[in-house]
Short mmCIF file of C-alpha atoms in Angstrom, two decimals:
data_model
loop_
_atom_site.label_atom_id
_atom_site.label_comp_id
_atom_site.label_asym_id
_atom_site.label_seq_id
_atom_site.Cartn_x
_atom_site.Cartn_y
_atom_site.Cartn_z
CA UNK A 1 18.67 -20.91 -12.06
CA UNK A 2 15.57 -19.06 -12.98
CA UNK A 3 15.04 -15.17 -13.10
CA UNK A 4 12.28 -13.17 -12.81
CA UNK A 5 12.17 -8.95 -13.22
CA UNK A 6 10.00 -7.62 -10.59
CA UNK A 7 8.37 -3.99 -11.26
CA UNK A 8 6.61 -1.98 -8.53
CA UNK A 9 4.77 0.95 -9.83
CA UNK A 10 4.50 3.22 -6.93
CA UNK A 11 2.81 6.90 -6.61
CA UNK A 12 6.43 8.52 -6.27
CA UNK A 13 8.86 6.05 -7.59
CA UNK A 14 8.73 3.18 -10.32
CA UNK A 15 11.40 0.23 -9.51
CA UNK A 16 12.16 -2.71 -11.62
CA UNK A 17 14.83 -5.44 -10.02
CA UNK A 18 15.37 -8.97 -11.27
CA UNK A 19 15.82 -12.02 -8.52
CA UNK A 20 16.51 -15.76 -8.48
CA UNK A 21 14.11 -18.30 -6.74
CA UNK A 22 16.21 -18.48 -3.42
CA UNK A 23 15.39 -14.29 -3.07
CA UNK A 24 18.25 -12.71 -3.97
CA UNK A 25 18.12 -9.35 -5.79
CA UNK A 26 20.83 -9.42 -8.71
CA UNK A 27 19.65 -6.14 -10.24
CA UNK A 28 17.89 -3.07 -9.25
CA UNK A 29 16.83 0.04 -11.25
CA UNK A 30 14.38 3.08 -10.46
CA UNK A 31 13.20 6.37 -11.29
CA UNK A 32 10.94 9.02 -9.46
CA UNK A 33 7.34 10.09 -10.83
CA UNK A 34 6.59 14.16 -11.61
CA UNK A 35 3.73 14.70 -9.32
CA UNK A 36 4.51 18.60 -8.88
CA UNK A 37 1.71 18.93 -11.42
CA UNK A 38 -1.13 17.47 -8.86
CA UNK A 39 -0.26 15.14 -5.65
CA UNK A 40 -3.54 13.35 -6.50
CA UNK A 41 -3.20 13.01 -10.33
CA UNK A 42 -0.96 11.24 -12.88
CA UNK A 43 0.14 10.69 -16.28
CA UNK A 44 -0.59 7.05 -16.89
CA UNK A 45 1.48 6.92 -20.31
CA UNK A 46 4.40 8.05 -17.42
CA UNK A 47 4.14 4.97 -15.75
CA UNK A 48 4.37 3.03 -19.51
CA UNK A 49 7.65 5.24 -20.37
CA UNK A 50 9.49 4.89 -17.46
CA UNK A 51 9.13 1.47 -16.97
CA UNK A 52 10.08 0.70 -20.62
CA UNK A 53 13.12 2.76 -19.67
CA UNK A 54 14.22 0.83 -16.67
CA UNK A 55 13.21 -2.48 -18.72
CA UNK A 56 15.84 -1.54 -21.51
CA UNK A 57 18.31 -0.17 -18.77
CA UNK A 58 17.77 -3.93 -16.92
CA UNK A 59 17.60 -6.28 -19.88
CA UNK A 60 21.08 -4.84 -21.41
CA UNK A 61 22.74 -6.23 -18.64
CA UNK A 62 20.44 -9.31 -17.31
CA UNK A 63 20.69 -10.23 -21.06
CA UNK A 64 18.74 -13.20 -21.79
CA UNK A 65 18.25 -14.58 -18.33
CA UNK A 66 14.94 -13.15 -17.71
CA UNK A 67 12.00 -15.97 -17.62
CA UNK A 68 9.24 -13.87 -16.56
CA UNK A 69 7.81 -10.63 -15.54
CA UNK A 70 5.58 -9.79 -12.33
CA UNK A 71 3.78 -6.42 -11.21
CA UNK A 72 2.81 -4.38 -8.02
CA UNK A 73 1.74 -0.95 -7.71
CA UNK A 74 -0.29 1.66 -6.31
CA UNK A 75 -3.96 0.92 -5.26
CA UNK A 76 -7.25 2.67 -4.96
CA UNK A 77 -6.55 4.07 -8.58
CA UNK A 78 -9.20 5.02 -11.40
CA UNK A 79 -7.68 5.61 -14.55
CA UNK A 80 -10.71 4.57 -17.65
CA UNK A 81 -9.02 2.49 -20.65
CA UNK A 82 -10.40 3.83 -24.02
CA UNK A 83 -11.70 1.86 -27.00
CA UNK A 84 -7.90 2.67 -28.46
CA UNK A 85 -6.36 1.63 -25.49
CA UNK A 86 -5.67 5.03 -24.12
CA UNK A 87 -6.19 6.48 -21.10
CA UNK A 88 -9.11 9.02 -21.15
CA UNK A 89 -7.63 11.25 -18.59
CA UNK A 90 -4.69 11.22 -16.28
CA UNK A 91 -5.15 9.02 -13.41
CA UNK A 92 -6.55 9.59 -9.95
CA UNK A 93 -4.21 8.72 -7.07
CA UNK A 94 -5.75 6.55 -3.82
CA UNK A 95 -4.89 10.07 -2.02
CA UNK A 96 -7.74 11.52 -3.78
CA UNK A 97 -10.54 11.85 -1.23
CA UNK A 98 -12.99 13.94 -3.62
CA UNK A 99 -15.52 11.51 -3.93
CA UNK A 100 -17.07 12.01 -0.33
CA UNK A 101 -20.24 12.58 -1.30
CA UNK A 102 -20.32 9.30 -3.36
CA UNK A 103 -18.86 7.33 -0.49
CA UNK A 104 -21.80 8.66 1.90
CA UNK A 105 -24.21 7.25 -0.59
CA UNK A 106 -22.95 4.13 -0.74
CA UNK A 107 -22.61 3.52 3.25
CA UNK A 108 -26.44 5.33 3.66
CA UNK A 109 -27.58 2.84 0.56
CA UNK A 110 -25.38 -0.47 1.66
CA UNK A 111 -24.19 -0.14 5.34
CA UNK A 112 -23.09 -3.46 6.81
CA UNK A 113 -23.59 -4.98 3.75
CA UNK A 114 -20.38 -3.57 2.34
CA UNK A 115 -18.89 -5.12 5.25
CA UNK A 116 -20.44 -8.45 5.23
CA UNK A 117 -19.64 -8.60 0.93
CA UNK A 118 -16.80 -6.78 0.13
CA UNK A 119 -14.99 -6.76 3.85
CA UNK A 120 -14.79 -3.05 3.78
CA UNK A 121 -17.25 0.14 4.34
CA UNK A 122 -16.77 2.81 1.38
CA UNK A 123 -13.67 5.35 1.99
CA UNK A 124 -13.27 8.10 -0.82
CA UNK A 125 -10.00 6.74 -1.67
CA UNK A 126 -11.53 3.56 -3.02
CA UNK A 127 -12.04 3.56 -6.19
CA UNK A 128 -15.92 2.93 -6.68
CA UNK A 129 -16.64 5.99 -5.30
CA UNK A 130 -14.37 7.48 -7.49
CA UNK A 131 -16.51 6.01 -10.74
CA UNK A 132 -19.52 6.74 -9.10
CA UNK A 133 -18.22 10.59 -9.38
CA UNK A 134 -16.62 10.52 -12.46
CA UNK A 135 -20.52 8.89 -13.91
CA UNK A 136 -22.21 12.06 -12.42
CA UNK A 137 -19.54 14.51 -12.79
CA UNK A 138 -17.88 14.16 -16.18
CA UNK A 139 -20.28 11.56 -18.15
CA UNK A 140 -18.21 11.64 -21.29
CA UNK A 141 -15.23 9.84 -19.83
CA UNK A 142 -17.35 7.42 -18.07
CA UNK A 143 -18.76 6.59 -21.64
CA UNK A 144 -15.87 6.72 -23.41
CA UNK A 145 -13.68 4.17 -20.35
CA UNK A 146 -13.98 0.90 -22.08
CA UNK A 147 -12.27 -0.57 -18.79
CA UNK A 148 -10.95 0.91 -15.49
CA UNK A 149 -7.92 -0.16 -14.85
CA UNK A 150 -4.96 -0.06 -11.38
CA UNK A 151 -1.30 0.81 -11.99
CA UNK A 152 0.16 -2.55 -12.88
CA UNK A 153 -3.03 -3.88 -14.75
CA UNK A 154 -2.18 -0.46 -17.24
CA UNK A 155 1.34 -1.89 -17.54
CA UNK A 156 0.83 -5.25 -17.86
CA UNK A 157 -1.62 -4.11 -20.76
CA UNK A 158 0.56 -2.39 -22.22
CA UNK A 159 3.05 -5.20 -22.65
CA UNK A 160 0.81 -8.11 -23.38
CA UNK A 161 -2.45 -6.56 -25.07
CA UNK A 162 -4.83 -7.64 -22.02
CA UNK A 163 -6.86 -6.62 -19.69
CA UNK A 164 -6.94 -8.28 -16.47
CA UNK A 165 -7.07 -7.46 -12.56
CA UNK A 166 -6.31 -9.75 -9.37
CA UNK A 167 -8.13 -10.07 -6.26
CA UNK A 168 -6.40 -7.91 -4.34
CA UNK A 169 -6.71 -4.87 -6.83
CA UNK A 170 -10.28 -5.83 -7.40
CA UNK A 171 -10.55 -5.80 -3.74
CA UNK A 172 -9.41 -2.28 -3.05
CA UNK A 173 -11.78 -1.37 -6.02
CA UNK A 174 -15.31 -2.09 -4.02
CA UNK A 175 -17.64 -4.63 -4.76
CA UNK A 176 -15.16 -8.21 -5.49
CA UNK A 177 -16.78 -10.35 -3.22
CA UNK A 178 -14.18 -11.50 -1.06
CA UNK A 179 -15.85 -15.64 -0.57
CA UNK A 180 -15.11 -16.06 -4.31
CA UNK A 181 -12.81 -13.18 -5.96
CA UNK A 182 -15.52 -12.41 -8.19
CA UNK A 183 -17.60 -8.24 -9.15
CA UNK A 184 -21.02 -8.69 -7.45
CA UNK A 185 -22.93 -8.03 -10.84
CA UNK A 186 -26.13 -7.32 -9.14
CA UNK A 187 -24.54 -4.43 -6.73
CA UNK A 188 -23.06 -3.32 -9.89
CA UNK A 189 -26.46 -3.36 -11.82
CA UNK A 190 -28.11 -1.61 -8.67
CA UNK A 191 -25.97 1.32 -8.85
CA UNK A 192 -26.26 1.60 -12.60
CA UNK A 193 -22.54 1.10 -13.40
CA UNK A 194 -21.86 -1.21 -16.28
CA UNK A 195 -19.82 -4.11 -14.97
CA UNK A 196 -18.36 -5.11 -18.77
CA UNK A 197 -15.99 -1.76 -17.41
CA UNK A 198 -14.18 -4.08 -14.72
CA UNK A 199 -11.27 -6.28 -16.27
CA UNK A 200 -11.15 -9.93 -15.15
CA UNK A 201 -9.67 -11.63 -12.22
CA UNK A 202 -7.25 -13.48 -12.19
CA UNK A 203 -5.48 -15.20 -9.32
CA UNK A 204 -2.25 -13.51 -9.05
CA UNK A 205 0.03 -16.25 -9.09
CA UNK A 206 -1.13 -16.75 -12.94
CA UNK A 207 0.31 -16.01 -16.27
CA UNK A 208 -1.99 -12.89 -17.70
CA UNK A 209 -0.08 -12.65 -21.04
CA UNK A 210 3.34 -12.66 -23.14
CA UNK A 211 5.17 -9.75 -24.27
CA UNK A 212 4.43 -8.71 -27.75
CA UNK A 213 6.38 -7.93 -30.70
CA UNK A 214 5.66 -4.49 -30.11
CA UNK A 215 6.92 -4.48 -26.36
CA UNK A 216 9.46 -6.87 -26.92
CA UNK A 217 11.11 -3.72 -28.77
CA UNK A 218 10.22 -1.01 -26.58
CA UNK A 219 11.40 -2.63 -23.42
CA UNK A 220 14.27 -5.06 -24.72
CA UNK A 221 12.56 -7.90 -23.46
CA UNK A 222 12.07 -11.22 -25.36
CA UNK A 223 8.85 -11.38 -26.98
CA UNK A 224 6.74 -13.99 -25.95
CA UNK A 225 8.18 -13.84 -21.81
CA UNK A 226 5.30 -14.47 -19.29
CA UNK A 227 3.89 -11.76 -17.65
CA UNK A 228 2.57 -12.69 -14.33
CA UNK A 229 -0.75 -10.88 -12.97
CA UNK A 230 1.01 -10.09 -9.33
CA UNK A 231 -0.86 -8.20 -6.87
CA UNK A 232 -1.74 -4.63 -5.34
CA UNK A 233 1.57 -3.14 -3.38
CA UNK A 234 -0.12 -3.98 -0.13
CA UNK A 235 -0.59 -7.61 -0.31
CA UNK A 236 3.04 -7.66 -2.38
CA UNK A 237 4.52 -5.99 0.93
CA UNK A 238 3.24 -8.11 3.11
CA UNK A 239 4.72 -10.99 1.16
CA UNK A 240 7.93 -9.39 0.88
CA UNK A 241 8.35 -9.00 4.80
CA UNK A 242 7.23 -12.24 5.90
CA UNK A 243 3.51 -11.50 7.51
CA UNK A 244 2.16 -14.51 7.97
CA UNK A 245 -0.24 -15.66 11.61
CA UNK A 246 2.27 -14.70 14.31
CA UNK A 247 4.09 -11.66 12.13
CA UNK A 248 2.96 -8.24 11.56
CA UNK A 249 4.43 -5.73 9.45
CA UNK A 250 4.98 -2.15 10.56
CA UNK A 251 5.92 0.46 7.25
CA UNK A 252 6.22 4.21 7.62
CA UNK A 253 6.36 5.71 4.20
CA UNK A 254 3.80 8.90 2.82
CA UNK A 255 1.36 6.89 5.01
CA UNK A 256 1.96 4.57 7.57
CA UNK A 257 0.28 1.38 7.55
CA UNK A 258 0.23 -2.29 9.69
CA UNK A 259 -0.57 -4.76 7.86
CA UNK A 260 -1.30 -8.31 9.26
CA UNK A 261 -2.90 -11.77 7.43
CA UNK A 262 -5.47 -14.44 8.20
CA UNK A 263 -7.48 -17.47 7.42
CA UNK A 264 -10.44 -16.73 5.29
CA UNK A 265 -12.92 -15.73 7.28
CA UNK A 266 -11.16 -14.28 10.17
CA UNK A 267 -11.78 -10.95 8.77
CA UNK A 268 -15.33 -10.54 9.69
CA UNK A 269 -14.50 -9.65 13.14
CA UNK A 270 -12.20 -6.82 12.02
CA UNK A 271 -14.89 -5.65 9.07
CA UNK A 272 -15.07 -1.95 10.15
CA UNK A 273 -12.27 -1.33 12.18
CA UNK A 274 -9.64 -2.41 9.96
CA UNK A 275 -9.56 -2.71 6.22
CA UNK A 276 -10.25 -6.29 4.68
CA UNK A 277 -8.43 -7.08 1.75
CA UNK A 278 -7.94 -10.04 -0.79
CA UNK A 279 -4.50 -11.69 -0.16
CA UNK A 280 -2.13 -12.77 -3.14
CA UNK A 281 -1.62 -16.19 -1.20
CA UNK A 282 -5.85 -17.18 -1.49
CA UNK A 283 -5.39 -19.01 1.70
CA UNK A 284 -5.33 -15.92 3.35
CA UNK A 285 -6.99 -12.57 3.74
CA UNK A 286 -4.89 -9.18 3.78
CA UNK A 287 -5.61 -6.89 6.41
CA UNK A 288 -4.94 -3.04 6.90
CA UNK A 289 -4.03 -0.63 9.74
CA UNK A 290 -3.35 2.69 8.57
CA UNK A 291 -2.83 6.38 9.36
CA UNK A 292 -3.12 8.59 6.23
CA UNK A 293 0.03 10.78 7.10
CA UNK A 294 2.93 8.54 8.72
CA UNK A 295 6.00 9.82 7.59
CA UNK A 296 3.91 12.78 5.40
CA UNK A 297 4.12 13.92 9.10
CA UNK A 298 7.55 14.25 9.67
CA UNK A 299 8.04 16.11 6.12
CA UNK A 300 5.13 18.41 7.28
CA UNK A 301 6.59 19.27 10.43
CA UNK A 302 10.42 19.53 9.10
CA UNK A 303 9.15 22.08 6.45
CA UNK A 304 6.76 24.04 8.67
CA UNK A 305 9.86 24.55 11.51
CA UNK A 306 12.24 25.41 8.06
CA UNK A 307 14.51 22.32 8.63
CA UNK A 308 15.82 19.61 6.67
CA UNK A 309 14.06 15.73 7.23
CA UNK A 310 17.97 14.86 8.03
CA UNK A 311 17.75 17.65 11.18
CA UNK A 312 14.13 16.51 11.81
CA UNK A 313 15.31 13.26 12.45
CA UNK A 314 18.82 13.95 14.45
CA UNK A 315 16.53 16.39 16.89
CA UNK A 316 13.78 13.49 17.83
CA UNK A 317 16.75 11.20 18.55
CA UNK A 318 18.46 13.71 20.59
CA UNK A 319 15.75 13.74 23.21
CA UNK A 320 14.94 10.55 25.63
CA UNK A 321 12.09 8.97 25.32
CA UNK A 322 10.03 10.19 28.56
CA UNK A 323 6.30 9.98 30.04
CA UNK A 324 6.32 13.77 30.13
CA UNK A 325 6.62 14.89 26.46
CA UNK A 326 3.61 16.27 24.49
CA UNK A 327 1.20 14.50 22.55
CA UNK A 328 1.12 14.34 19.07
CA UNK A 329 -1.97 13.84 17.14
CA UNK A 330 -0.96 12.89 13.39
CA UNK A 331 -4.47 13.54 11.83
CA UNK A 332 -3.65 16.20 9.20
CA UNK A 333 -5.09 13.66 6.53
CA UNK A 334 -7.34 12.19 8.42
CA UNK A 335 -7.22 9.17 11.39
CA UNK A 336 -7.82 6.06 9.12
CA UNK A 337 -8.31 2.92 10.56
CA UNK A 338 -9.83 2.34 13.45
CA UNK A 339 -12.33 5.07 13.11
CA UNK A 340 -12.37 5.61 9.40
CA UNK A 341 -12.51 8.81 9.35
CA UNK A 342 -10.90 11.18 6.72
CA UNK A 343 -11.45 15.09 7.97
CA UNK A 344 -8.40 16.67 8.57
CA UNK A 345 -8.01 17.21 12.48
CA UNK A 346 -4.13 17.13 13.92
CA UNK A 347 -3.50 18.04 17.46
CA UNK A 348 -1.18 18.96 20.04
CA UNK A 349 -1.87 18.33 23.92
CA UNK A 350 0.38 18.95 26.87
CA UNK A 351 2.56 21.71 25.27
CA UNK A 352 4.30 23.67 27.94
CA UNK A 353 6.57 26.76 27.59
CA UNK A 354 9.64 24.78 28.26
CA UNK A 355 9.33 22.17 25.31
CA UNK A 356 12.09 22.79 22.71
CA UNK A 357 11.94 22.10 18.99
CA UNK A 358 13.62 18.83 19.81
CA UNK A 359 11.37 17.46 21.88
CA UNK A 360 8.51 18.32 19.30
CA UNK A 361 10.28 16.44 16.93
CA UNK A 362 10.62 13.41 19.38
CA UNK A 363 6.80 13.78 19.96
CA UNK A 364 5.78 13.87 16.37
CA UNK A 365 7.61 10.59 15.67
CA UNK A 366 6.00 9.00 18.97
CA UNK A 367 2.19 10.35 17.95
CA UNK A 368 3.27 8.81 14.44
CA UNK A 369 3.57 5.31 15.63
CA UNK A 370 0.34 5.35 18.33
CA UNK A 371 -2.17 5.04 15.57
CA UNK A 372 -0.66 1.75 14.61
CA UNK A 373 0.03 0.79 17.85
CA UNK A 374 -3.91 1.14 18.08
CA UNK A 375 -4.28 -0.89 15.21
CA UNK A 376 -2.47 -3.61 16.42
CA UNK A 377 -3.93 -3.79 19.65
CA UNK A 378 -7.19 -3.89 17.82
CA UNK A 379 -5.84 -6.85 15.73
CA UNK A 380 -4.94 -9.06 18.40
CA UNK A 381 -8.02 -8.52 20.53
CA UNK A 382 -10.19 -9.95 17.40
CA UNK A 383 -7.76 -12.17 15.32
CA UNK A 384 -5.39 -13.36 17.61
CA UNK A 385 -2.07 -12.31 19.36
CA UNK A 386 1.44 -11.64 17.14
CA UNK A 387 4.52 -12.17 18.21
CA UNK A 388 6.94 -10.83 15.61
CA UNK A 389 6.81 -6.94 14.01
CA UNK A 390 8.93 -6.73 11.10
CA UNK A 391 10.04 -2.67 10.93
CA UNK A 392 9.89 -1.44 7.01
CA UNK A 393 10.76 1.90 5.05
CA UNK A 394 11.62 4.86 7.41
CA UNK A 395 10.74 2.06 10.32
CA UNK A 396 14.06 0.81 9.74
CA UNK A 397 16.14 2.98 8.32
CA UNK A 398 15.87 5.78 10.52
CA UNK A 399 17.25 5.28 13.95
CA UNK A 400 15.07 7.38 15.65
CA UNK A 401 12.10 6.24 14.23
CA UNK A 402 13.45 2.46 14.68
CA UNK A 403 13.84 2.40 18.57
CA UNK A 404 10.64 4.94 18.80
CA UNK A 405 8.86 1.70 17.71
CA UNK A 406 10.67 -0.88 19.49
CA UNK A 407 9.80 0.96 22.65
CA UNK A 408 5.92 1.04 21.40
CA UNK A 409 5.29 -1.84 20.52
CA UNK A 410 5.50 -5.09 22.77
CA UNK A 411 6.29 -7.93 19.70
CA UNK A 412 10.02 -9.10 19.10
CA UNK A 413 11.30 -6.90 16.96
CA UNK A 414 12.68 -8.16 13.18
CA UNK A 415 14.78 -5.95 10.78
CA UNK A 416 14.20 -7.12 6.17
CA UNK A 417 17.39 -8.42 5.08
CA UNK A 418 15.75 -7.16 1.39
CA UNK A 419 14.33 -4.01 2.67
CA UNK A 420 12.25 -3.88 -0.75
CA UNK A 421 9.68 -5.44 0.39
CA UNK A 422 7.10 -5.02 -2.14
CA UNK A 423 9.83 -6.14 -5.04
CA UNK A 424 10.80 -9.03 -2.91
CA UNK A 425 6.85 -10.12 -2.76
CA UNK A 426 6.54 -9.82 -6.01
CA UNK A 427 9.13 -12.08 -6.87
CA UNK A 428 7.39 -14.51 -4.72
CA UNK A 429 4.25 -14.46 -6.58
CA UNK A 430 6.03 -14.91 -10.01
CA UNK A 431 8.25 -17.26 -8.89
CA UNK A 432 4.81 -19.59 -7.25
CA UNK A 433 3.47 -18.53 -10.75
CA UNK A 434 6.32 -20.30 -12.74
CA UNK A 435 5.80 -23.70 -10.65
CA UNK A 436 9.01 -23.31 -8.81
CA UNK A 437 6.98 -23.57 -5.87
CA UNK A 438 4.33 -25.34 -4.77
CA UNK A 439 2.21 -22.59 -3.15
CA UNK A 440 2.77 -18.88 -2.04
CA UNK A 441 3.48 -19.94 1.43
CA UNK A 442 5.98 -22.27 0.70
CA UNK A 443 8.04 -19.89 -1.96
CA UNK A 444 7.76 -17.04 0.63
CA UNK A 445 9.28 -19.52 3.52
CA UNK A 446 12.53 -19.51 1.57
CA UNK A 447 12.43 -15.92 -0.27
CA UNK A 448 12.07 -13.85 2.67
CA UNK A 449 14.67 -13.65 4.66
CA UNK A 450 14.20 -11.24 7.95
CA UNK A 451 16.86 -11.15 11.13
CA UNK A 452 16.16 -10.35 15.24
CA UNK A 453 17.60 -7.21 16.53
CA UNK A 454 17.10 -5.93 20.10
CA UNK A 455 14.47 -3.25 20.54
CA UNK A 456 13.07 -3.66 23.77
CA UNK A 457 9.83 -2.00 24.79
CA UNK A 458 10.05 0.79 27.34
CA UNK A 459 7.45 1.56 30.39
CA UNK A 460 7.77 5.11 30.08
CA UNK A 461 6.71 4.34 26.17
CA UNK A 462 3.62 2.97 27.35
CA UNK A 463 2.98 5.56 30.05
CA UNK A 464 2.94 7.98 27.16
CA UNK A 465 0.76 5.52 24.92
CA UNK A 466 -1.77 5.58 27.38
CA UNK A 467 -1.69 9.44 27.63
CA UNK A 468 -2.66 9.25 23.77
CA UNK A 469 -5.43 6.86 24.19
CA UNK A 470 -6.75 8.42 27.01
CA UNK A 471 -6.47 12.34 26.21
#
């Protein structure tokens, strides 16, 4: 039976896991990221280090068994490649929203046709504005990037000697036109940015290299193993918890997202309200509801009332669910999709003298959820009606965030048996990429594995949902 080591480089955690083509995790190894030195920067050679680490820790026990490797990490990154390979400067996180000013430009310059192109309109956490600023800003890096690079794309390098991308990394970039997975040169040329920077894409269920000699003895990998392109941690979740045209995906982690797929094409109607995204499967299109904060919320909260995220958690499900608590508006970070919108502007309504510090807590995990709520609603009015919402991260692991949402949201409910979802999707692509399968649909159809459990949806949830939308 085949084996393939998954590796998901995420902003606070790196994890590496090896499965089989049926979906089973054998194997599982991870380490957190430093990011006390800046939220919004990091170390790139970090990323390198630790994953070699969890590599050696992983192939002293999977021994030889390992056929191939596949990535998924962070998006939204900028981190320039120099003519040495090295990174130029650490690299900048999707959560930094600096480049405002060079987003504005490009919606004033482009407007619609971002959307129409590239499926989405220009967000400071994208990483074309972020080159835009670093050209103006700090011209000698910009010179001396040979390539910019995402998270796994630095890895991958790093262990086969290329540079390459995939559609849904270029995607999140700006300016991949979404009809043919390819950088518009002439939007490129228009804004003056040298398009010999961008790496090639390549479809994600492909083979972008072999381990080299060098890596081979770093990681304790065999030299010469396949390394599999794989995909941005977004389309990799998806994959991992079974989104497909009746099934959305609900994930509370630092941000809280939806995320939902489509047939090509489909997005156009949701260009502007949602995000539009390349899919790893390129029968589909990815897209994104999201509120910047999610469960950044509930650590906000816990650590402005002085109490633990376990207490934070055991107060909200203390307190019923009723039409009468106060509102909680999550927009610390910004609202996100629908509105797009990324100034800072979280809100209370309806507080009364009588509300304790446990119904506060019940109200900032409801207000938490109502933004994707939105989202959905939004989906299904344009793309189509789901049936299923699979719950993911702190969606399914905390109780009371669990039946907050099955009272939300209206969809059968649907618990991961693999919980790691953006591993598990992973392992799909590699395993599609090895010709074990004949297509991404079909290897996710027997990967992903996800089980019913009873959350029904409550009436004095959507009394209270309607407060939100209406306040």
């Amino acid at each position: 039976m085949a084996s393939i080591l998954a590796i998901d480089l995420g902003t606070s955690r790196i994890k590496t896991a090896v499965f089989d083509e049926t979906g089973r995790m054998s194997l599982i190894r991870s380490q957190r990221l430093d990011r006390a030195a800046s939220p919004d920067r990091q170390d790139a050679e970090a990323w390198y280090a630790v994953t070699a680490r969890l590599l050696r820790e992983l192939t002293s026990e999977a021994g030889n068994r390992i056929d191939a490797l596949v990535l998924t990490g962070n998006m939204h990154a900028l981190l320039g490649i120099d003519a040495d390979g090295n990174p130029v400067e650490p690299a900048r996180l999707w959560s930094d929203n600096s480049a405002q000013v060079q987003s504005d430009e490009l919606n004033r310059r482009f407007g619609d046709t971002l959307l129409n192109r590239f499926g989405c309109r220009a967000i400071p956490v994208f990483t074309l504005p972020k080159i835009m600023q670093m050209k103006e800003e700090q011209p000698e890096s910009y010179r001396k990037s040979t390539v910019f690079l995402q998270s796994k794309d630095f890895v991958s390098f790093r262990l086969t000697g290329n540079f390459a991308t995939d559609p849904t990394d270029a995607s999140g970039v700006l300016g991949m036109t979404l009809g043919d997975s390819r950088w518009d040169a002439d939007f490129f040329r228009e804004l003056g940015i040298d398009t010999g920077k961008l790496p090639p894409i390549l479809p994600s269920a492909s083979v972008c290299g072999k381990v080299t000699e060098a890596a081979a003895a770093e990681t304790g990998l065999r030299e010469g193993t396949p390394v599999v392109t794989g995909s941005g941690d977004l389309s990799s979740a998806a994959l991992g918890s079974g989104v497909n045209d009746r099934t959305v995906s609900l994930t509370l982690g630092t941000a809280g997202q939806l995320l939902a797929t489509g047939s090509p094409g489909t997005g156009a109607k949701l260009a502007g309200k949602l995000f539009v995204f390349a899919h790893a499967d390129p029968n589909r299109e990815l897209y994104l509801g999201s509120v910047p904060s999610g469960g950044f919320s509930f650590e906000w909260f816990a650590r402005t009332h002085n109490i633990s995220m376990e207490e934070f958690f055991q107060l909200a499900q203390s307190v019923p669910l009723t039409a009468d608590l106060p509102l909680f508006y999550p927009y610390i970070l910004g609202k996100g999709a629908p509105s797009m919108d990324y100034t800072p502007c979280g809100a209370w309504q309806g507080l009364r003298a009588d509300h304790a510090l446990k119904e506060l807590c019940r109200a900032a995990v409801f207000g938490t959820l109502c933004p994707l709520r939105i989202c959905c609603n939004l989906l299904e009015s344009c793309a189509g009606a789901r049936s299923e919402l699979v719950l993911q991260a702190l969606a399914c692991r905390e109780t009371a965030v669990r039946e907050t949402a099955g009272a939300l949201f209206p969809q059968e409910k649907l618990l991961p048996v693999n919980s790691e979802a953006s591993l598990l999707g992973a392992a799909v692509i590699g395993f599609t990429a090895l010709g074990q399968y004949p297509d991404i649909a079909a290897a996710a159809k027997v990967m992903v594995k996800n089980q019913p459990v009873e959350l029904p949806p409550s009436p004095d949830a959507e009394r209270l949902f309607q407060r939100f939308r209406n306040a």
